[in-house]
Amino acid sequence: MISQHEFLEAETLAILVGSEAAFCTGFFTVNVQDDKLQNFWRHSEIHLLKAVPGISLNVLQHLRDKIWFPKPQQITPLPLHCVFRHVGRGLLEEHGGKAKPIENCHSQDKDELQAWRWFSFALPEEIFLSTSFETGVNCIELNHPLLQQNLSDKGFNEIHLHQGAAFTFSMFWVSTLHQLRTDGVNAQILSSPQAVFEHGKFFASWLLAGAIMRQLLLAFLCQPCDKYSNFQSYLRAVSTQLNTRSVDLSWTLNQVAKALSQPESFDPKILSALFQRMQALYREITPEKAGLPKTLDELWCYDPISNFQVPEKPEFKELYLTRKAFQYIESHPEDTCFAQLLWQSLRLKTLLYRHIVQRPMVTGLQWFIRFFERMDAFDGLLKKTTVESAFSLSGGGKGLRSLEIRKPPKDSVSAMKSMIRDQLQTWINHPATQDTELGLVLHLVKTNGSASNKTHLVVNADDTYANPCHPKNYANYRYGHYFRSKCSEISAIQNLLEQVPLALYFIRGIDTCTDELSIPTWVMAPLIQRLDHIGQLTSLRLSQNTSFCIPPFRKTIHAGEDFCHLMEGIRHLDEILTHYPLNTGDRIGHGLALGLKPEFWAGKHAVVWMSSEARLWNLVWEYSIYNQGLVEVSAERYAKIIHTITQLAQSIFPYFKATEKKASELIEPMSTLYENLFCLSTLIQAGFPEGEVFHNNSQASQLLIHYLTNEHCFQESQKVIEVRQTPDEIDALNKLQRYVRMRMIEKEVTIEINPSSNFLIAHLQELKNHPIWYLNPVNPTGDDLPPLKIAIGSDDPITFSTRLPQEYVLINNVMKYMNIDPQHAAHWLNEVRENGLNARFTLGPQTVDNTRKFLWKEIYDALTPEY
């Protein structure tokens, strides 16, 4: 596919600066005569061929030559920044003081915008801005003037945004540079499966070395031009000056310089052992800045180079100095020490970018969770600025009518109050926010409790909360610990709203998110039901006791995004509709299982490996749909699923193994068990989660207790089986998908679509493959299923290198390359925009004497403790 070649093109450039191999080699020019570069290419071949299987070596070598050697006849070494300049100027052009992807209006076989997106996933945009443009072009924007004008005039909203990722890499980079100075950071802080430098074990040590060198490189550029003959002489002067204060500081600087210039021969264990010494050196050469920034303007002042006097705004100082660095390399080609150490520091920055930005060609939520969790190491400086950055990234001041931010609740009322105060303080003090509605969606994070994301090998989910014998599962009940921990969070929410019911104006939604498959729907159902009840009681109390009429918060659930089998995703959506339940005006996050044509999905997943338990519940659910007469089924399919349910039940439950029961005698117990899992009173009677069993000797009760507590049953349920997609299975998927879609339509549930997020997590390769076109066709035909209501969000801006207005532009642009009539495209996109506004959870100003700003202040004051 074209997208695979564009991805390969981006990666062929990126490996020069964004690979561990390039860092270890340390080259700063490309030269066909260089043995180091030859060896580096041999290593890179393996990486690139694995990334895109099926590419021939000849094609790969032609692509390499096109990118690495833009001047084929050049004999002398080509500086690395010239390679990036050549590629950048082929991708981007200046437009109104900003850079934008070059668009060929006559081309119908290449989507330049999507081609640029592959590069934006691979590399930070600053590397293209610094090499390809002169001073003044400080950002890259994907723009469509008519669309942006329409959004600005008519308004739009951010419907799906996680506050923990609502910032740019530049902001995260400043936070990282600052936090590397602090005592709370250790050499292992970036450890993560599949991370560079031995699963991240030595990454923080190298990054700290790079931060030290960055400070000195940019400080050198700010010195009078005749003060030092070259960078090496400047390093000697700094070392001498440090030596007068501490021999150890001088020695550490020399070690850092040696390590960065000869990384292939420098033992990273030595560097790791020097971590605290490097921190002492870093603190010595950088200004101290205490506390946390409260605004984005303050944030940039925490960059260690903020004190450098340069003619540029604080947020663009590094970009200005990097441009100046490349100019210095061109005018001083003999200063190879400067060139090498500059590129080494840029490589470490790029490796950090690739460490937290979702990599293309890796699929599923488990990969996303890894990338998302990696930010925890260095996002501490951003805690008080994410509301402002969310507002900015979502289009604040450019038509943004409503902003919803998602955040997990705390487990105490005091912590909840503190969290909300921090958010409201930013909002109240920001003058540009007064025309925008704000709402908080509290999401219960799904996590399996496993150590598998910490490089441990875990078999059959043994150490997850699903295992009744997990050390944290109280009374040995499946998911007992998880359920109890979420009950604590819900109690904190309840206590908060009892003390400050007006906070309901801000808390506008509830959600479940993160690892969809880790916690089953039946565990979450009573939690969501309790939260829903709390919201209704708070709304009623406000209407009875105050002049404020604030409706209960609504529900939006991450579901149908991650699944081993398509039926699993469809089942989860139906369970949520039935048992949470979802009502008119509620929403589903992603819902991709309803937007994948079963034939298309089966063509890509002819064989699926999944747990026996997941397969069992899929078929029990399917059986229940048929048994209620909700969907027609053939006699052959009906008999087949009864037979398979019987086999799975006998393999999972020891009780059925020991008895010779007919198929008809096993179906009813399995159906009853499935129903009982969604009945809270029945679960409580069975002892969940506390272990206090109410005496009930019925077979159904005993089977439920057995399922919840028996380790052998759990082990058998986790055994992996192979499921092949047969014609009758595909036919069933079509019918069941249509049934659940119709239920969504009847309840007027909106599907939240996040194009870049879905593009990467679902491994779509091209946006024209996005389920959005099946969920809500632009040009519907008689063969299409009824369209669902959809709305657009950004999800996680830093993780997917995006922002909300860009998501609209991407969708608009791909319709052009799908040859959709521009008027139809504009009408469809306008309808999606309106759907988003109509489905928003936020509230406008109350129709009372108080202004909205006064209401925010009243909530803030009520949350502030009295001393």
PDB file of C-alpha atoms in Angstrom, residues 164-319:
ATOM      1  CA  GLY A 164      -2.897  13.605  31.134  1.00  0.00           C
ATOM      2  CA  ALA A 165      -1.832  13.863  27.495  1.00  0.00           C
ATOM      3  CA  ALA A 166      -3.102  17.364  26.706  1.00  0.00           C
ATOM      4  CA  PHE A 167       0.223  18.956  25.881  1.00  0.00           C
ATOM      5  CA  THR A 168       2.814  19.096  23.125  1.00  0.00           C
ATOM      6  CA  PHE A 169       6.193  17.439  23.009  1.00  0.00           C
ATOM      7  CA  SER A 170       7.857  20.853  23.388  1.00  0.00           C
ATOM      8  CA  MET A 171       6.085  21.274  26.726  1.00  0.00           C
ATOM      9  CA  PHE A 172       7.025  17.761  27.793  1.00  0.00           C
ATOM     10  CA  TRP A 173      10.632  18.393  26.739  1.00  0.00           C
ATOM     11  CA  VAL A 174      10.860  21.436  29.021  1.00  0.00           C
ATOM     12  CA  SER A 175       9.376  19.405  31.867  1.00  0.00           C
ATOM     13  CA  THR A 176      11.932  16.650  31.228  1.00  0.00           C
ATOM     14  CA  LEU A 177      14.879  19.037  31.135  1.00  0.00           C
ATOM     15  CA  HIS A 178      13.789  20.596  34.403  1.00  0.00           C
ATOM     16  CA  GLN A 179      13.007  17.357  36.226  1.00  0.00           C
ATOM     17  CA  LEU A 180      16.354  15.784  35.335  1.00  0.00           C
ATOM     18  CA  ARG A 181      17.781  18.196  37.940  1.00  0.00           C
ATOM     19  CA  THR A 182      15.570  16.940  40.774  1.00  0.00           C
ATOM     20  CA  ASP A 183      16.363  14.395  43.461  1.00  0.00           C
ATOM     21  CA  GLY A 184      13.220  12.370  42.745  1.00  0.00           C
ATOM     22  CA  VAL A 185      14.602  11.213  39.377  1.00  0.00           C
ATOM     23  CA  ASN A 186      16.732   8.075  39.227  1.00  0.00           C
ATOM     24  CA  ALA A 187      18.656   6.236  36.532  1.00  0.00           C
ATOM     25  CA  GLN A 188      15.885   3.632  36.026  1.00  0.00           C
ATOM     26  CA  ILE A 189      12.998   6.061  35.605  1.00  0.00           C
ATOM     27  CA  LEU A 190      12.561   5.420  31.864  1.00  0.00           C
ATOM     28  CA  SER A 191      12.538   1.619  32.110  1.00  0.00           C
ATOM     29  CA  SER A 192       9.868   0.191  29.797  1.00  0.00           C
ATOM     30  CA  PRO A 193       9.504  -2.915  27.617  1.00  0.00           C
ATOM     31  CA  GLN A 194      10.971  -2.418  24.123  1.00  0.00           C
ATOM     32  CA  ALA A 195      12.459   0.976  25.021  1.00  0.00           C
ATOM     33  CA  VAL A 196      15.911   1.886  23.723  1.00  0.00           C
ATOM     34  CA  PHE A 197      19.064   1.297  25.764  1.00  0.00           C
ATOM     35  CA  GLU A 198      18.159  -2.139  27.125  1.00  0.00           C
ATOM     36  CA  HIS A 199      14.444  -1.585  27.729  1.00  0.00           C
ATOM     37  CA  GLY A 200      15.113   1.916  29.046  1.00  0.00           C
ATOM     38  CA  LYS A 201      17.508   0.731  31.744  1.00  0.00           C
ATOM     39  CA  PHE A 202      20.192   3.242  30.708  1.00  0.00           C
ATOM     40  CA  PHE A 203      17.980   5.737  28.849  1.00  0.00           C
ATOM     41  CA  ALA A 204      17.707   8.302  31.659  1.00  0.00           C
ATOM     42  CA  SER A 205      21.483   8.318  32.139  1.00  0.00           C
ATOM     43  CA  TRP A 206      22.096   9.031  28.469  1.00  0.00           C
ATOM     44  CA  LEU A 207      19.308  11.623  28.434  1.00  0.00           C
ATOM     45  CA  LEU A 208      20.858  13.445  31.381  1.00  0.00           C
ATOM     46  CA  ALA A 209      24.224  13.436  29.611  1.00  0.00           C
ATOM     47  CA  GLY A 210      22.510  14.883  26.535  1.00  0.00           C
ATOM     48  CA  ALA A 211      20.785  17.577  28.626  1.00  0.00           C
ATOM     49  CA  ILE A 212      24.143  18.620  30.088  1.00  0.00           C
ATOM     50  CA  MET A 213      25.689  18.836  26.641  1.00  0.00           C
ATOM     51  CA  ARG A 214      22.660  20.694  25.210  1.00  0.00           C
ATOM     52  CA  GLN A 215      23.124  23.367  27.871  1.00  0.00           C
ATOM     53  CA  LEU A 216      26.796  23.809  27.019  1.00  0.00           C
ATOM     54  CA  LEU A 217      26.311  23.709  23.246  1.00  0.00           C
ATOM     55  CA  LEU A 218      23.664  26.430  23.295  1.00  0.00           C
ATOM     56  CA  ALA A 219      25.607  28.451  25.877  1.00  0.00           C
ATOM     57  CA  PHE A 220      28.637  28.324  23.543  1.00  0.00           C
ATOM     58  CA  LEU A 221      26.542  29.842  20.747  1.00  0.00           C
ATOM     59  CA  CYS A 222      25.647  32.758  23.037  1.00  0.00           C
ATOM     60  CA  GLN A 223      29.342  33.590  23.719  1.00  0.00           C
ATOM     61  CA  PRO A 224      31.108  36.393  21.844  1.00  0.00           C
ATOM     62  CA  CYS A 225      32.183  34.922  18.487  1.00  0.00           C
ATOM     63  CA  ASP A 226      35.922  35.605  19.043  1.00  0.00           C
ATOM     64  CA  LYS A 227      36.131  34.374  22.633  1.00  0.00           C
ATOM     65  CA  TYR A 228      36.766  30.680  21.853  1.00  0.00           C
ATOM     66  CA  SER A 229      38.384  29.149  18.784  1.00  0.00           C
ATOM     67  CA  ASN A 230      36.062  26.121  18.838  1.00  0.00           C
ATOM     68  CA  PHE A 231      33.719  24.150  21.050  1.00  0.00           C
ATOM     69  CA  GLN A 232      36.502  21.994  22.430  1.00  0.00           C
ATOM     70  CA  SER A 233      38.321  25.028  23.740  1.00  0.00           C
ATOM     71  CA  TYR A 234      35.053  26.196  25.340  1.00  0.00           C
ATOM     72  CA  LEU A 235      34.625  22.803  27.035  1.00  0.00           C
ATOM     73  CA  ARG A 236      38.173  23.030  28.401  1.00  0.00           C
ATOM     74  CA  ALA A 237      37.427  26.486  29.786  1.00  0.00           C
ATOM     75  CA  VAL A 238      34.233  25.260  31.449  1.00  0.00           C
ATOM     76  CA  SER A 239      36.076  22.250  32.862  1.00  0.00           C
ATOM     77  CA  THR A 240      38.813  24.496  34.288  1.00  0.00           C
ATOM     78  CA  GLN A 241      36.227  26.784  35.844  1.00  0.00           C
ATOM     79  CA  LEU A 242      34.396  23.818  37.381  1.00  0.00           C
ATOM     80  CA  ASN A 243      37.673  22.451  38.688  1.00  0.00           C
ATOM     81  CA  THR A 244      38.136  25.525  40.866  1.00  0.00           C
ATOM     82  CA  ARG A 245      34.878  24.615  42.627  1.00  0.00           C
ATOM     83  CA  SER A 246      35.095  20.841  42.592  1.00  0.00           C
ATOM     84  CA  VAL A 247      37.430  18.363  40.956  1.00  0.00           C
ATOM     85  CA  ASP A 248      34.525  15.945  40.803  1.00  0.00           C
ATOM     86  CA  LEU A 249      32.416  18.314  38.658  1.00  0.00           C
ATOM     87  CA  SER A 250      35.236  18.777  36.165  1.00  0.00           C
ATOM     88  CA  TRP A 251      35.911  15.050  35.979  1.00  0.00           C
ATOM     89  CA  THR A 252      32.199  14.305  35.479  1.00  0.00           C
ATOM     90  CA  LEU A 253      32.007  16.781  32.579  1.00  0.00           C
ATOM     91  CA  ASN A 254      34.934  15.062  30.887  1.00  0.00           C
ATOM     92  CA  GLN A 255      33.206  11.703  31.332  1.00  0.00           C
ATOM     93  CA  VAL A 256      29.993  13.043  29.810  1.00  0.00           C
ATOM     94  CA  ALA A 257      31.833  14.433  26.794  1.00  0.00           C
ATOM     95  CA  LYS A 258      33.717  11.168  26.334  1.00  0.00           C
ATOM     96  CA  ALA A 259      30.564   9.079  26.642  1.00  0.00           C
ATOM     97  CA  LEU A 260      28.630  11.125  24.067  1.00  0.00           C
ATOM     98  CA  SER A 261      31.485  11.245  21.566  1.00  0.00           C
ATOM     99  CA  GLN A 262      32.368   7.523  21.937  1.00  0.00           C
ATOM    100  CA  PRO A 263      29.120   5.822  23.008  1.00  0.00           C
ATOM    101  CA  GLU A 264      29.877   2.532  21.298  1.00  0.00           C
ATOM    102  CA  SER A 265      32.938   2.015  23.511  1.00  0.00           C
ATOM    103  CA  PHE A 266      31.599   3.597  26.708  1.00  0.00           C
ATOM    104  CA  ASP A 267      30.055   1.199  29.223  1.00  0.00           C
ATOM    105  CA  PRO A 268      26.527   2.487  30.015  1.00  0.00           C
ATOM    106  CA  LYS A 269      26.768   0.896  33.450  1.00  0.00           C
ATOM    107  CA  ILE A 270      29.497   3.400  34.286  1.00  0.00           C
ATOM    108  CA  LEU A 271      27.274   6.248  33.108  1.00  0.00           C
ATOM    109  CA  SER A 272      24.390   4.912  35.196  1.00  0.00           C
ATOM    110  CA  ALA A 273      26.661   4.802  38.235  1.00  0.00           C
ATOM    111  CA  LEU A 274      27.514   8.463  37.585  1.00  0.00           C
ATOM    112  CA  PHE A 275      23.850   9.543  37.548  1.00  0.00           C
ATOM    113  CA  GLN A 276      23.912  11.515  40.800  1.00  0.00           C
ATOM    114  CA  ARG A 277      27.230  13.114  39.904  1.00  0.00           C
ATOM    115  CA  MET A 278      25.802  14.143  36.542  1.00  0.00           C
ATOM    116  CA  GLN A 279      22.788  15.609  38.315  1.00  0.00           C
ATOM    117  CA  ALA A 280      25.142  17.662  40.517  1.00  0.00           C
ATOM    118  CA  LEU A 281      26.943  18.898  37.408  1.00  0.00           C
ATOM    119  CA  TYR A 282      23.647  19.672  35.667  1.00  0.00           C
ATOM    120  CA  ARG A 283      22.436  21.692  38.649  1.00  0.00           C
ATOM    121  CA  GLU A 284      25.753  23.562  38.677  1.00  0.00           C
ATOM    122  CA  ILE A 285      25.448  24.736  35.059  1.00  0.00           C
ATOM    123  CA  THR A 286      21.687  25.413  34.970  1.00  0.00           C
ATOM    124  CA  PRO A 287      19.624  28.033  36.817  1.00  0.00           C
ATOM    125  CA  GLU A 288      17.466  26.896  39.730  1.00  0.00           C
ATOM    126  CA  LYS A 289      13.710  27.286  39.365  1.00  0.00           C
ATOM    127  CA  ALA A 290      11.478  26.225  42.238  1.00  0.00           C
ATOM    128  CA  GLY A 291       7.789  25.368  42.351  1.00  0.00           C
ATOM    129  CA  LEU A 292       5.460  24.574  39.474  1.00  0.00           C
ATOM    130  CA  PRO A 293       4.467  26.892  36.632  1.00  0.00           C
ATOM    131  CA  LYS A 294       0.823  27.968  36.731  1.00  0.00           C
ATOM    132  CA  THR A 295       0.584  29.130  33.118  1.00  0.00           C
ATOM    133  CA  LEU A 296       2.127  28.152  29.788  1.00  0.00           C
ATOM    134  CA  ASP A 297       4.007  31.452  29.678  1.00  0.00           C
ATOM    135  CA  GLU A 298       5.622  30.511  32.991  1.00  0.00           C
ATOM    136  CA  LEU A 299       6.347  26.979  31.784  1.00  0.00           C
ATOM    137  CA  TRP A 300       8.834  28.097  29.131  1.00  0.00           C
ATOM    138  CA  CYS A 301      10.826  29.908  31.801  1.00  0.00           C
ATOM    139  CA  TYR A 302      11.636  26.524  33.352  1.00  0.00           C
ATOM    140  CA  ASP A 303      13.744  25.537  30.350  1.00  0.00           C
ATOM    141  CA  PRO A 304      17.362  25.699  31.584  1.00  0.00           C
ATOM    142  CA  ILE A 305      18.280  27.896  28.595  1.00  0.00           C
ATOM    143  CA  SER A 306      15.579  30.471  29.456  1.00  0.00           C
ATOM    144  CA  ASN A 307      18.215  32.867  30.859  1.00  0.00           C
ATOM    145  CA  PHE A 308      20.083  33.025  27.552  1.00  0.00           C
ATOM    146  CA  GLN A 309      19.654  36.416  25.922  1.00  0.00           C
ATOM    147  CA  VAL A 310      18.405  35.824  22.387  1.00  0.00           C
ATOM    148  CA  PRO A 311      15.954  37.810  20.214  1.00  0.00           C
ATOM    149  CA  GLU A 312      13.119  35.283  20.432  1.00  0.00           C
ATOM    150  CA  LYS A 313      10.152  34.406  22.657  1.00  0.00           C
ATOM    151  CA  PRO A 314      10.923  31.934  25.459  1.00  0.00           C
ATOM    152  CA  GLU A 315       9.079  29.046  23.785  1.00  0.00           C
ATOM    153  CA  PHE A 316      11.170  29.444  20.623  1.00  0.00           C
ATOM    154  CA  LYS A 317      14.609  29.958  22.174  1.00  0.00           C
ATOM    155  CA  GLU A 318      15.758  26.403  21.530  1.00  0.00           C
ATOM    156  CA  LEU A 319      14.550  26.565  17.923  1.00  0.00           C
TER     157      LEU A 319
END
